[in-house]
GROMACS .gro file of C-alpha atoms in nm:
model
  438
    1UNK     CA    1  -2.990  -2.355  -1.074
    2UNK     CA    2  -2.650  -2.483  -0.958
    3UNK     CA    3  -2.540  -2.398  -0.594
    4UNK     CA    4  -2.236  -2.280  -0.454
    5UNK     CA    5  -2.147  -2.262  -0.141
    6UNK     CA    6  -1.946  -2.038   0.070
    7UNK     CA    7  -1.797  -2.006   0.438
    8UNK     CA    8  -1.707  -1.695   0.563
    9UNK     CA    9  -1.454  -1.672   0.870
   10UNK     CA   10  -1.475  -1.400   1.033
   11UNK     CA   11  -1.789  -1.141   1.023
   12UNK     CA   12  -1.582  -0.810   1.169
   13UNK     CA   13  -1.593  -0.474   0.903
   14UNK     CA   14  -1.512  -0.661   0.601
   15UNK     CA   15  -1.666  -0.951   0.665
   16UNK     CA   16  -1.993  -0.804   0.732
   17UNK     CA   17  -1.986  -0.625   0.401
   18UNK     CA   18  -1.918  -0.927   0.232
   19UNK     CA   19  -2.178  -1.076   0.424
   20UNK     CA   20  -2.451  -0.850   0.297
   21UNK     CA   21  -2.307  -0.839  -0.054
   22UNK     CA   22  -2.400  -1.218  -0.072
   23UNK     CA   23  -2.716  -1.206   0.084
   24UNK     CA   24  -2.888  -0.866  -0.041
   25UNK     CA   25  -2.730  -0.905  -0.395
   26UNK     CA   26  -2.794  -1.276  -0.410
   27UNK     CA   27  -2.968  -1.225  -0.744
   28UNK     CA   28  -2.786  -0.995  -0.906
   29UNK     CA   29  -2.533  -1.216  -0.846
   30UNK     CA   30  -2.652  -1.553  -0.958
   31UNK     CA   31  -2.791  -1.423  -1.292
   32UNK     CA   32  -2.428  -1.339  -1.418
   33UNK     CA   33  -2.272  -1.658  -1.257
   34UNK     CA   34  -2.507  -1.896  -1.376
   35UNK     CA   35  -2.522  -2.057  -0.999
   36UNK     CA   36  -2.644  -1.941  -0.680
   37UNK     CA   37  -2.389  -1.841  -0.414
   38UNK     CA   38  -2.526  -1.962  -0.095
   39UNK     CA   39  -2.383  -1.822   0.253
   40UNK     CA   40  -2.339  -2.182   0.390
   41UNK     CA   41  -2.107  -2.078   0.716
   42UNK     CA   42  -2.030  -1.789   0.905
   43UNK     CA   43  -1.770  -1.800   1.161
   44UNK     CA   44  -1.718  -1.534   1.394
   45UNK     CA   45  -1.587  -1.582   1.767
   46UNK     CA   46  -1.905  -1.280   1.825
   47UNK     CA   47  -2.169  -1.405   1.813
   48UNK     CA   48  -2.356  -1.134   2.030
   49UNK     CA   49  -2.302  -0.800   1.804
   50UNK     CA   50  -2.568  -0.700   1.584
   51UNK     CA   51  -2.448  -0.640   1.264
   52UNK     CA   52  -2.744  -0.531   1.070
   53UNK     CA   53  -2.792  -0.865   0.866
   54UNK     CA   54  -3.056  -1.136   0.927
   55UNK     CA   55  -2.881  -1.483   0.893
   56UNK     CA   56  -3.074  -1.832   0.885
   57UNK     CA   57  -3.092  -2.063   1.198
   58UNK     CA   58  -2.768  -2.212   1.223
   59UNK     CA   59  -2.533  -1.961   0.988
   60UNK     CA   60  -2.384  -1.811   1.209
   61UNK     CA   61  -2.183  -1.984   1.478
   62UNK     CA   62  -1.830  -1.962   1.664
   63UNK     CA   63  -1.611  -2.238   1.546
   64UNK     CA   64  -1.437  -2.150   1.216
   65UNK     CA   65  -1.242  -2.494   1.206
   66UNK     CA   66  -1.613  -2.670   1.155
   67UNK     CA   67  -1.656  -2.398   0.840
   68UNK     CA   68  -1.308  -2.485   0.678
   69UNK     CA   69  -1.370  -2.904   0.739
   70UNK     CA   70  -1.750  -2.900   0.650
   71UNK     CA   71  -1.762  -3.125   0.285
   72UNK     CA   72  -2.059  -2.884   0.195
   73UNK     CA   73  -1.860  -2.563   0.158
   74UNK     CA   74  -1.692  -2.496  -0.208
   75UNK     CA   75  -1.500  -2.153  -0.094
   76UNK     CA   76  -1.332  -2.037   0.201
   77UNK     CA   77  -1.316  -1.659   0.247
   78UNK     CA   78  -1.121  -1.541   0.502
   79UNK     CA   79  -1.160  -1.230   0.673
   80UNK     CA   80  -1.017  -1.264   1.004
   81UNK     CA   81  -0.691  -1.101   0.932
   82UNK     CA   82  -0.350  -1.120   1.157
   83UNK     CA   83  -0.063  -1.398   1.106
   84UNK     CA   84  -0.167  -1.680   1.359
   85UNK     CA   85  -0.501  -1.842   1.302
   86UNK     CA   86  -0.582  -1.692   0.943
   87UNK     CA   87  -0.245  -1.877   0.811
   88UNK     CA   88  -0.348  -2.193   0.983
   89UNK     CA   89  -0.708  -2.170   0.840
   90UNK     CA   90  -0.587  -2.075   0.485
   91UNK     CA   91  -0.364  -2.369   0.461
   92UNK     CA   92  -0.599  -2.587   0.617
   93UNK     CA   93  -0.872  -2.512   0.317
   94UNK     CA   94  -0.574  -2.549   0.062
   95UNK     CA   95  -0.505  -2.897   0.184
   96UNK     CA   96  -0.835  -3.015   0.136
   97UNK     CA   97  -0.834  -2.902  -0.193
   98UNK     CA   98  -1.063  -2.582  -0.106
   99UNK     CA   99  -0.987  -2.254  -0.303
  100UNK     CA  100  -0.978  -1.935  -0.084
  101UNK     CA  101  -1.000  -1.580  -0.115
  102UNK     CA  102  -0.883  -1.335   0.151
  103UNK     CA  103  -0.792  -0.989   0.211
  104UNK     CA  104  -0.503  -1.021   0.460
  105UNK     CA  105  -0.217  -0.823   0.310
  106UNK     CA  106   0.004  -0.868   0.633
  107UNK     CA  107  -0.011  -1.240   0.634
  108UNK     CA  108   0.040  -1.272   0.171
  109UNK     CA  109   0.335  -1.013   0.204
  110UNK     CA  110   0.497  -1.135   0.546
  111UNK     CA  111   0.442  -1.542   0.428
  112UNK     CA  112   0.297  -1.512   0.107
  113UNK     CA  113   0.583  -1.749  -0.061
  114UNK     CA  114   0.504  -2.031   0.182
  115UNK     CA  115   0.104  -2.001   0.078
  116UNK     CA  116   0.100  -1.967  -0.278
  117UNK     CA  117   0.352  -2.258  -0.302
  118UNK     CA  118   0.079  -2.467  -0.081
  119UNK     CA  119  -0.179  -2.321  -0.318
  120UNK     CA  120  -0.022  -2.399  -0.669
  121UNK     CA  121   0.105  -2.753  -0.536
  122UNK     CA  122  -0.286  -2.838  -0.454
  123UNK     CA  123  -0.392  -2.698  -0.749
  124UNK     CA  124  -0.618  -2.455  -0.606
  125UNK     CA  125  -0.697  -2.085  -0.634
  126UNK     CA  126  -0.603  -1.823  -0.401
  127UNK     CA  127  -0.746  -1.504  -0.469
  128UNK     CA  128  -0.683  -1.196  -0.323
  129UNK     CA  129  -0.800  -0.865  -0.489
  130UNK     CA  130  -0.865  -0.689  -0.128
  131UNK     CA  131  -0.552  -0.716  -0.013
  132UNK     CA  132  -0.428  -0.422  -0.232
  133UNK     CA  133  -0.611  -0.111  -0.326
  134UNK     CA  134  -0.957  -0.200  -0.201
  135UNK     CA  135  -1.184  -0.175  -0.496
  136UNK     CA  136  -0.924  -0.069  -0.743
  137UNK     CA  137  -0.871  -0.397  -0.926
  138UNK     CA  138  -0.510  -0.340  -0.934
  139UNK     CA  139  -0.399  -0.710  -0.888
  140UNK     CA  140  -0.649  -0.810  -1.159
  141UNK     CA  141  -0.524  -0.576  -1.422
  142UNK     CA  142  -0.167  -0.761  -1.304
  143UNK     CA  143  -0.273  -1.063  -1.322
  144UNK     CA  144  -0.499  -1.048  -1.634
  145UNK     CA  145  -0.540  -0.749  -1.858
  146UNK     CA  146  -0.113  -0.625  -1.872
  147UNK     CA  147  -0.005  -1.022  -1.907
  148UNK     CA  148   0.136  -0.875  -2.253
  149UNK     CA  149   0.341  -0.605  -2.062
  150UNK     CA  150   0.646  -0.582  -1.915
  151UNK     CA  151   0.586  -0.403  -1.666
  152UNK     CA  152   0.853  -0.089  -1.571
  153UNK     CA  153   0.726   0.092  -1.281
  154UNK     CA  154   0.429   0.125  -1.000
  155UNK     CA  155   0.377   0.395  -0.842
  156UNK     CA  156   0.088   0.480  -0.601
  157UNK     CA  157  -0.107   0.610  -0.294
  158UNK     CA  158  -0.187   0.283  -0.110
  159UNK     CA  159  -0.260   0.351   0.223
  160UNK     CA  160  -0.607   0.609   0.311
  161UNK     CA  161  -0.510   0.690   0.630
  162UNK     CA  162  -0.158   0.841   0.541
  163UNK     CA  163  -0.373   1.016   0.216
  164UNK     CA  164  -0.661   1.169   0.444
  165UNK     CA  165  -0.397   1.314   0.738
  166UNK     CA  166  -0.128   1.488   0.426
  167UNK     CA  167  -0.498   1.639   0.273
  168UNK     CA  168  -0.560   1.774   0.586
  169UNK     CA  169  -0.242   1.885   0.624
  170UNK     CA  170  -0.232   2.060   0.341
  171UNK     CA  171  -0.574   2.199   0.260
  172UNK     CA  172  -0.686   2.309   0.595
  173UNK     CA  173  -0.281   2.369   0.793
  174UNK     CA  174  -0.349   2.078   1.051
  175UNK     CA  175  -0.081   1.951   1.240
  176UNK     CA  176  -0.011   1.597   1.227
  177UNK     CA  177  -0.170   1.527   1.575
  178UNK     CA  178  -0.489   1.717   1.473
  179UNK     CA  179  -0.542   1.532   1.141
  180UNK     CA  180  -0.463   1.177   1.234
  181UNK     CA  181  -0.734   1.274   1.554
  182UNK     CA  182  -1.003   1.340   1.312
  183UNK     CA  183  -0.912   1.038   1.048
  184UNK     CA  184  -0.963   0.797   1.400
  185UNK     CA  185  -1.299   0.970   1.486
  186UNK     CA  186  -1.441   0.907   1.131
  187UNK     CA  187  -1.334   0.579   1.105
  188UNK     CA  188  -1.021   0.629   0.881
  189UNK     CA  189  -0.752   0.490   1.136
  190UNK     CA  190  -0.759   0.268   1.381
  191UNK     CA  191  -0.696   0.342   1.791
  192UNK     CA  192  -0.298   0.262   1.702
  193UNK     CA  193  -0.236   0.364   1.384
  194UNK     CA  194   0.098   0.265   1.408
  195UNK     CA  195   0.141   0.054   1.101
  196UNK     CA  196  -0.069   0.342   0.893
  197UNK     CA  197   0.119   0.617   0.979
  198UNK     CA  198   0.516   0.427   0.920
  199UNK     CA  199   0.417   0.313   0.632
  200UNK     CA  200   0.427  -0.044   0.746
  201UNK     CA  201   0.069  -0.146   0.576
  202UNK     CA  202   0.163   0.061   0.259
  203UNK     CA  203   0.508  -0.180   0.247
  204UNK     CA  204   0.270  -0.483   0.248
  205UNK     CA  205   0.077  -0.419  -0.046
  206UNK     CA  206   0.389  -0.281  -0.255
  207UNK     CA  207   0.560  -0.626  -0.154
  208UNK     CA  208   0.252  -0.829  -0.372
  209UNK     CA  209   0.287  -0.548  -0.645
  210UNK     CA  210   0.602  -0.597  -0.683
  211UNK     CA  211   0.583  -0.989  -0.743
  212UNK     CA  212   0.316  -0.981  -0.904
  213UNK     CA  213   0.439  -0.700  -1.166
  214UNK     CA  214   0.854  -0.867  -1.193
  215UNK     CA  215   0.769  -1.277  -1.145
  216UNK     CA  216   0.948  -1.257  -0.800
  217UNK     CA  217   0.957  -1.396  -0.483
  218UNK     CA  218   0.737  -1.127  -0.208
  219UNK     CA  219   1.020  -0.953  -0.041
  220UNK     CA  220   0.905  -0.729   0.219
  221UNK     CA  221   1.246  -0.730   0.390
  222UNK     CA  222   1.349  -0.595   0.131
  223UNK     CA  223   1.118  -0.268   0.084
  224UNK     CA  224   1.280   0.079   0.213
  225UNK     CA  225   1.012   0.203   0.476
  226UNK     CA  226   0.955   0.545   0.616
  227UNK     CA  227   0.642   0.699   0.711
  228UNK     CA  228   0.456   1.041   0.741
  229UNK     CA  229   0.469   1.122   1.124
  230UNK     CA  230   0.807   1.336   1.109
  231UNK     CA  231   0.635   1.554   0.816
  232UNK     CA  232   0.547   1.904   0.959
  233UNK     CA  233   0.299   2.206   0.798
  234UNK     CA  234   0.615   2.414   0.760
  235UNK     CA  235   0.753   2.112   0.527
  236UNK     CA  236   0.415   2.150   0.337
  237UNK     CA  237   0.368   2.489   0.286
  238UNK     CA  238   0.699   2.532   0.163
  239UNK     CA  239   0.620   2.226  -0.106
  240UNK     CA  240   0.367   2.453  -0.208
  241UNK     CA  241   0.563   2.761  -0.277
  242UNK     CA  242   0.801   2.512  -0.492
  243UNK     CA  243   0.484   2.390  -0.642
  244UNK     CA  244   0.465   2.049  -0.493
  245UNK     CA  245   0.247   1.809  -0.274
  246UNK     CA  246   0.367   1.571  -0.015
  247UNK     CA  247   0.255   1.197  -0.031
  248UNK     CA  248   0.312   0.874   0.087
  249UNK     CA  249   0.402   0.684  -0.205
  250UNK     CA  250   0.502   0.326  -0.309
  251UNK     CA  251   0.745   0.312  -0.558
  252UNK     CA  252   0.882  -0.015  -0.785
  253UNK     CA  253   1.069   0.018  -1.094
  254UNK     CA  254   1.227  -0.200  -1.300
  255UNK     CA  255   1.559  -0.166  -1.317
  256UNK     CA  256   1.667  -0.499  -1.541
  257UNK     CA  257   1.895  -0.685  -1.329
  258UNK     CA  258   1.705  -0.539  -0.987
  259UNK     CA  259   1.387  -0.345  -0.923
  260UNK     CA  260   1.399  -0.022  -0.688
  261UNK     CA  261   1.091  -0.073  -0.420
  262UNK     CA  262   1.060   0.170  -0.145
  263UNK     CA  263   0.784   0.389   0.081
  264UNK     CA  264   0.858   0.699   0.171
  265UNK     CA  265   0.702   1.098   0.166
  266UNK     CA  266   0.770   1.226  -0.197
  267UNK     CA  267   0.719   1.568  -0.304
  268UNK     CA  268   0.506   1.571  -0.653
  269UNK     CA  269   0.426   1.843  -0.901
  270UNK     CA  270   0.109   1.995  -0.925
  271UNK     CA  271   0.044   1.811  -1.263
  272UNK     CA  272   0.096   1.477  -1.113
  273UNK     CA  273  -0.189   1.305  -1.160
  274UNK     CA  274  -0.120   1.167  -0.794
  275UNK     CA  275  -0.124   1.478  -0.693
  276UNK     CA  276  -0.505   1.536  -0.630
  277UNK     CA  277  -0.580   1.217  -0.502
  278UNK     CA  278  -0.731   1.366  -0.147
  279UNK     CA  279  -0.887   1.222   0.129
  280UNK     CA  280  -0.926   0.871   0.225
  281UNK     CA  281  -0.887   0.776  -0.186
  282UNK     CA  282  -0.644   0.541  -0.304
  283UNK     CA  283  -0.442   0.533  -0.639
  284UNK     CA  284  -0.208   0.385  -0.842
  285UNK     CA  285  -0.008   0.423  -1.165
  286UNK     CA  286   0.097   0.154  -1.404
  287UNK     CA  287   0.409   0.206  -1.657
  288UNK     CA  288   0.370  -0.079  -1.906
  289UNK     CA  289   0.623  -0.102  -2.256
  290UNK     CA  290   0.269  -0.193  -2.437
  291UNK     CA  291   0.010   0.002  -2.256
  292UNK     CA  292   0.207   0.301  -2.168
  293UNK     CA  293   0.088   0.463  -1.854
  294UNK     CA  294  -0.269   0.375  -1.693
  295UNK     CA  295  -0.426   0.487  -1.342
  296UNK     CA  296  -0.661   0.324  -1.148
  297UNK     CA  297  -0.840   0.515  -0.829
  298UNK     CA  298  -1.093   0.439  -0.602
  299UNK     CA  299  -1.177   0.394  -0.197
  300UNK     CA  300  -0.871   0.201  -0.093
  301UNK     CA  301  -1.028   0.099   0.214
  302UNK     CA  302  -1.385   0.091   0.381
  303UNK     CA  303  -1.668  -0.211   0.448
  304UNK     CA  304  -1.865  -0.210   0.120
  305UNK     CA  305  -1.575  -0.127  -0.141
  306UNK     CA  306  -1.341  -0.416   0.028
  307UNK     CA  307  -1.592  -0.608   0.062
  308UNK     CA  308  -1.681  -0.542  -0.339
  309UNK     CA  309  -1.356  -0.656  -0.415
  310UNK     CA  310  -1.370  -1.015  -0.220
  311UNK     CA  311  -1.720  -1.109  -0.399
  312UNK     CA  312  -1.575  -1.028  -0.704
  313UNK     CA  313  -1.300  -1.303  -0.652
  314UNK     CA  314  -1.511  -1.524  -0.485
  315UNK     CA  315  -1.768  -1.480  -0.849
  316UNK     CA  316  -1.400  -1.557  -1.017
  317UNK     CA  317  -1.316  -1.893  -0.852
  318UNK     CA  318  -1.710  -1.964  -0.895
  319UNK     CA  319  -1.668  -1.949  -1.261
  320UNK     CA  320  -1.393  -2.115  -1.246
  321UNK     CA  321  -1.538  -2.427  -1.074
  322UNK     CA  322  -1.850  -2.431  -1.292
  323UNK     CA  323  -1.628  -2.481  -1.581
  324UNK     CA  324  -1.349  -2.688  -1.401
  325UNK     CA  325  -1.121  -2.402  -1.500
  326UNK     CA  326  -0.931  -2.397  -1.153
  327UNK     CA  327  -0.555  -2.261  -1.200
  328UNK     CA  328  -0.614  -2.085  -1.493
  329UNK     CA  329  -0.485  -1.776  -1.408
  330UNK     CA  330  -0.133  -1.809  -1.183
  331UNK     CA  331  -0.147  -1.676  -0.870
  332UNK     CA  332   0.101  -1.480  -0.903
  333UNK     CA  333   0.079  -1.360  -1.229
  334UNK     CA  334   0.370  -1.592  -1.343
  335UNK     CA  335   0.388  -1.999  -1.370
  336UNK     CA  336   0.554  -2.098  -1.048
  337UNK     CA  337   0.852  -2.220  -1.200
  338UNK     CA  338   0.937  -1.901  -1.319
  339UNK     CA  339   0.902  -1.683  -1.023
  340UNK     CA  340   1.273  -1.625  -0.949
  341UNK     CA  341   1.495  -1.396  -0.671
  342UNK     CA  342   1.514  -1.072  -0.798
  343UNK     CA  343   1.762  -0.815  -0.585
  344UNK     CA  344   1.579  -0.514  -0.423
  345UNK     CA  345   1.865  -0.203  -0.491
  346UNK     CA  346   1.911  -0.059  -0.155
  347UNK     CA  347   1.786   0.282  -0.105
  348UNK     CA  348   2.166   0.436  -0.026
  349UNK     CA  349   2.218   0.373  -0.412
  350UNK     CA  350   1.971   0.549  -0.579
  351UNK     CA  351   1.966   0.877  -0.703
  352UNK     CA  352   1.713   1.137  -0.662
  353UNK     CA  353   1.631   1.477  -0.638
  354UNK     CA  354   1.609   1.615  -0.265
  355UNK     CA  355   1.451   1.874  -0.088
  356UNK     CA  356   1.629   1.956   0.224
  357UNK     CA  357   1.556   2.190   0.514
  358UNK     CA  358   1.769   2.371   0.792
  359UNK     CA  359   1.689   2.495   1.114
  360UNK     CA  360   1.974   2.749   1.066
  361UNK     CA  361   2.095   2.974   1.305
  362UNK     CA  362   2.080   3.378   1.188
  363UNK     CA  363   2.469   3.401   1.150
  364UNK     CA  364   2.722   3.495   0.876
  365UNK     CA  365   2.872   3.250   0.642
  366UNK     CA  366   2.574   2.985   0.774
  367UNK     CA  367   2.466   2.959   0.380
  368UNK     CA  368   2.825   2.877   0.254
  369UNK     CA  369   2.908   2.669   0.516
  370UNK     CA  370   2.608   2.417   0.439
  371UNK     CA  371   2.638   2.464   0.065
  372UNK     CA  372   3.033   2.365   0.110
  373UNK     CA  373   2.963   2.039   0.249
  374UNK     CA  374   2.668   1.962  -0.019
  375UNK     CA  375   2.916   2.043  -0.296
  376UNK     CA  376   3.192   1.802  -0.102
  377UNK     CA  377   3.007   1.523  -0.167
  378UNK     CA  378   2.871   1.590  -0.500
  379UNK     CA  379   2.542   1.743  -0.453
  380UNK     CA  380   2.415   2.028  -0.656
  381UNK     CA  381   2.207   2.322  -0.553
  382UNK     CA  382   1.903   2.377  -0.754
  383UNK     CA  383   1.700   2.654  -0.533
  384UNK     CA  384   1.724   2.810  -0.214
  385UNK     CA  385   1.481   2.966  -0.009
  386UNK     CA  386   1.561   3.151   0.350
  387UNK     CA  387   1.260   3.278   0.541
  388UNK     CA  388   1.348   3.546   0.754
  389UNK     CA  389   1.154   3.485   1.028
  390UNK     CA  390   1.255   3.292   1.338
  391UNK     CA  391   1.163   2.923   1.478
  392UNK     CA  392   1.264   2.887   1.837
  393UNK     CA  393   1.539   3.101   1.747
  394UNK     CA  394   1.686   2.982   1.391
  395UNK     CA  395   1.592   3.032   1.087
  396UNK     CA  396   1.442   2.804   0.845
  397UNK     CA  397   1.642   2.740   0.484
  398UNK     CA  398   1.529   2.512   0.227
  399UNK     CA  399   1.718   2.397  -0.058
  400UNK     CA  400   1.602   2.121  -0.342
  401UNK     CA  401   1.909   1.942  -0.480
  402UNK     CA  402   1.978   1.840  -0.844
  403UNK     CA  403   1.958   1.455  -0.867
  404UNK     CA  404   2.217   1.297  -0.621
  405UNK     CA  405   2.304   0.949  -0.450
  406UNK     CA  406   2.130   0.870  -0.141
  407UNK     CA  407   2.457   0.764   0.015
  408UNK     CA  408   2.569   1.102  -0.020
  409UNK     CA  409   2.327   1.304   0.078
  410UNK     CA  410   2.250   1.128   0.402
  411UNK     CA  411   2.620   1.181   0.442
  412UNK     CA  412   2.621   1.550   0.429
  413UNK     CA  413   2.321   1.607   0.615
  414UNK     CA  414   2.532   1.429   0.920
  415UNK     CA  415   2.808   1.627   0.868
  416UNK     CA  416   2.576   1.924   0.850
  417UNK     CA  417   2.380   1.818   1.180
  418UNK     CA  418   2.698   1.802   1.369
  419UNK     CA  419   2.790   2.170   1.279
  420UNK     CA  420   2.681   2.445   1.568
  421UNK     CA  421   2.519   2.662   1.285
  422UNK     CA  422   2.233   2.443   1.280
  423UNK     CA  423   1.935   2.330   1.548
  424UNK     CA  424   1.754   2.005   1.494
  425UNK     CA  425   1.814   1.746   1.228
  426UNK     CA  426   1.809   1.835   0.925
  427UNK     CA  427   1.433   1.757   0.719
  428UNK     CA  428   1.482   1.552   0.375
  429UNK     CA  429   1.220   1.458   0.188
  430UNK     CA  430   1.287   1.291  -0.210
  431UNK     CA  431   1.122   1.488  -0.528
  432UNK     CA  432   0.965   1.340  -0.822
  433UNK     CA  433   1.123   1.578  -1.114
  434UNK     CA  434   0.910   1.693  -1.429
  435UNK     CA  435   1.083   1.325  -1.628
  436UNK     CA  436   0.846   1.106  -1.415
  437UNK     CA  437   1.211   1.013  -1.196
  438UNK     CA  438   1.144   0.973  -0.838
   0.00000   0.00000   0.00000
C-alpha cells in the first residue's frame, strides 16, 4: 500500500487529538484512502507532557522547522495556533510546494488574503475545515456541496463558550460571572476568555464565511463586533416574557452591491431553530436561492471533534495527491481571479427591530418623555413593559421597537441617557422578527 506522510506541528489539545486520530484509526483510515497515512513528524516545543499516546523513537521532537524542510513529509498540519510562528511555518510549507491544513482561524481571518494568494500561486492546497464550526463541515458544504448557490445569508452560533454562559444564563438564572466560572472549570473557556466573551473569535470565523459564501476578499475590519459580557439575567428573563432567547450570533447577508456582516447578542423567537442550540454546541444556518434553508450543528469546539475535522482535510488533500488532483477545489470557494472587494454596510445603516431597556426613575411623565424622543427620530413603539418593582431605586421599562435605523436609535438612546429621568445607560439589544429579518 502507498504511504503518506504527515508532520504535525504542534501536539497541544488539538494536536493531540489529531495525533491519536492518525495513529489509533490508522486502518480505518487507510482502507477508504487507498494509502496509509503515516505520522512521520511531530513537533512540539514539550516534549516532557504525557499526552496519553505512544509515539515511535524519534516522532516526536522539538524543532518544527526540521518537520516543515524534511523531503519525506507530503502534508503539513499545523496546530500551533497564534500569528507569529504558525504564519511563518505555513508559508514556509507553501513554498516548497507542501499542501497544509490548519485550524488557526485568527491567523486565515487576520492574514488570510496574504496566504491563500501564496497558496493558489504554488499551486497547493490549503485546507482548513477546523477553523470554523469544529466538526460541522460548514466550509465544506461552501466550498463543495452549495457551489450551485448563491448564497443570501449565514447566520449562526459560532463560538461555545458565549453558547454555554447565555444557557446558563437562562436555564438555571446565573449571572454572567457565575456561568463563565463554571464554562473555565470544565474546560469550555480559557483562563482569559477575553476574545470568547467580545465576540472577537466569533468575528474570525464569520470573516472566512463571509468570503467564502460572496467570492470576497476576508475582511475582518470590517465585521461589527460586540460581545455578551454587558448582557444581564434581568435582560433575559424579560426576553422570555416577550418570548425570546438571547444569543451571540454571526450574521452575513447578501445585500447585492454589499453584504451586512456583524456579531452581536440577538434576541430570537422560540421557534428559531437557533434557539435551542444549548450548551457548548455550535450551529449554523445556510440561506441558499437553490437549496433554500439548511442547518448544520455539532460540538463547535473540543479535542476529538476538531481534531475530526483536520483528518478529514488532511484524507482530502491525500486523495487529492494520489490522483494528482491538487487545486481542484479553490480555496476559497471561488477562482482567485474572481475574488473581488465587496463593501461591508456599516452597522449605523441597517435597520432592525430593537429591544430597549430603562433604568427609569418612578416619576410622572417618565413614559412620555422617553417615548417623545423615540418618535423624534422615527422609531416606533411596538410593546412596553414597566415592572413595578425597584432596582437601586428606578424602575425597569422595556420597550421593543418596530424596525428602525441603527443611526437613529443609538441617537435617541443618547439623548435619552442624558435626561435625569433615567439611571444607567440605556440596554439595547437587536431582534430577529417572525420574517427571518435580523
Amino acid at each position: 500500500m502507498k504511504e503518506i506522510n504527515i508532520g504535525l506541528l504542534g501536539c497541544g489539545t488539538v494536536g493531540t487529538g489529531v495525533a491519536k486520530i492518525l495513529i489509533e484509526n490508522k486502518n480505518l483510515i487507510s482502507s477508504r484512502v487507498g494509502a496509509a497515512l503515516n505520522l512521520r513528524r511531530v513537533a512540539d516545543i514539550d516534549l516532557e507532557t504525557e499526552r496519553g499516546i505512544q509515539f515511535d523513537d524519534g516522532v516526536l521532537i522539538n524543532d518544527a522547522y526540521q518537520v516543515v524542510d524534511d523531503p519525506e513529509i507530503d502534508i503539513i498540519l499545523e496546530m500551533i495556533g497564534g500569528q507569529g510562528i504558525a504564519k511563518e511555518l505555513i508559508l514556509r510549507a507553501i513554498d516548497k510546494g507542501k499542501p497544509v491544513v490548519t485550524a488557526n482561524k485568527a491567523l486565515l481571518a487576520c492574514q488570510g488574503n496574504e496566504i491563500f494568494k501564496a497558496a493558489a500561486a504554488k499551486g497547493v492546497d490549503l485546507a482548513f475545515e477546523a477553523s470554523v464550526g469544529g466538526c460541522m463541515p460548514i466550509i465544506k458544504s461552501l466550498r463543495e456541496s452549495l457551489v450551485a448557490n448563491h448564497i443570501k445569508s449565514i447566520t449562526g452560533i459560532l463560538n461555545g463558550t458565549c453558547n454555554y454562559i447565555l444557557s446558563k444564563n437562562t436555564e438555571e438564572g446565573s449571572s454572567f460571572e457565575e456561568a463563565l466560572s463554571e464554562a473555565q472549570s470544565n474546560g469550555y473557556a480559557e483562563a482569559d476568555p477575553t476574545l470568547d466573551i467580545e465576540g472577537i473569535d466569533t468575528a474570525h470565523k464569520l470573516a472566512i464565511l463571509t468570503s467564502l459564501a460572496y467570492g470576497m476578499q476576508i475582511n475582518l475590519n470590517d465585521i461589527y463586533i460586540e460581545g455578551i459580557s454587558k448582557i444581564t439575567p434581568l435582560d433575559i428573563e424579560f426576553a422570555k416574557e416577550f418570548g425570546y432567547r438571547i444569543k451571540l450570533l454571526a450574521i452575513s447577508k447578501n445585500m447585492g452591491s454589499a453584504i451586512e456582516a456583524r456579531v452581536h447578542p440577538t434576541m430570537i423567537p422560540f421557534d428559531n431553530p437557533l434557539a435551542v442550540v444549548n450548551g457548548p454546541l455550535n450551529a449554523v444556518t445556510i440561506l441558499g436561492d437553490a437549496v433554500g434553508d439548511m442547518m448544520l450543528y455539532g460540538y463547535g469546539a473540543g479535542m476529538m471533534p476538531t481534531a475530526s475535522a483536520v483528518v478529514g482535510d488532511t484524507v482530502d488533500i491525500a486523495r487529492n495527491l494520489l490522483t494528482g488532483a491538487s487545486g481542484r477545489v479553490p480555496l476559497l470557494s471561488y477562482q482567485m481571479d474572481k475574488i473581488r472587494e465587496i463593501p461591508v454596510i456599516p452597522i449605523d445603516e441597517i435597520s432592525m427591530h430593537y429591544y430597549f431597556r430603562f433604568a427609569a426613575r418612578d416619576r410622572p411623565g417618565v413614559l412620555s418623555k422617553i417615548a417623545g424622543i423615540l418618535g423624534d427620530n422615527d422609531i416606533s413603539i411596538q410593546s412596553v413593559q414597566q415592572k413595578g418593582r425597584q432596582i437601586k431605586g428606578s424602575v425597569p421599562v422595556v420597550m421593543l421597537a418596530h424596525i428602525a435605523k441603527e443611526a437613529a436609535v443609538k441617537k435617541a438612546l443618547l439623548d435619552i441617557s442624558e435626561l435625569d429621568i433615567v439611571d444607567d445607560k440605556p440596554v439595547l439589544i437587536r431582534i430577529e422578527d417572525d420574517k427571518g429579518r435580523y
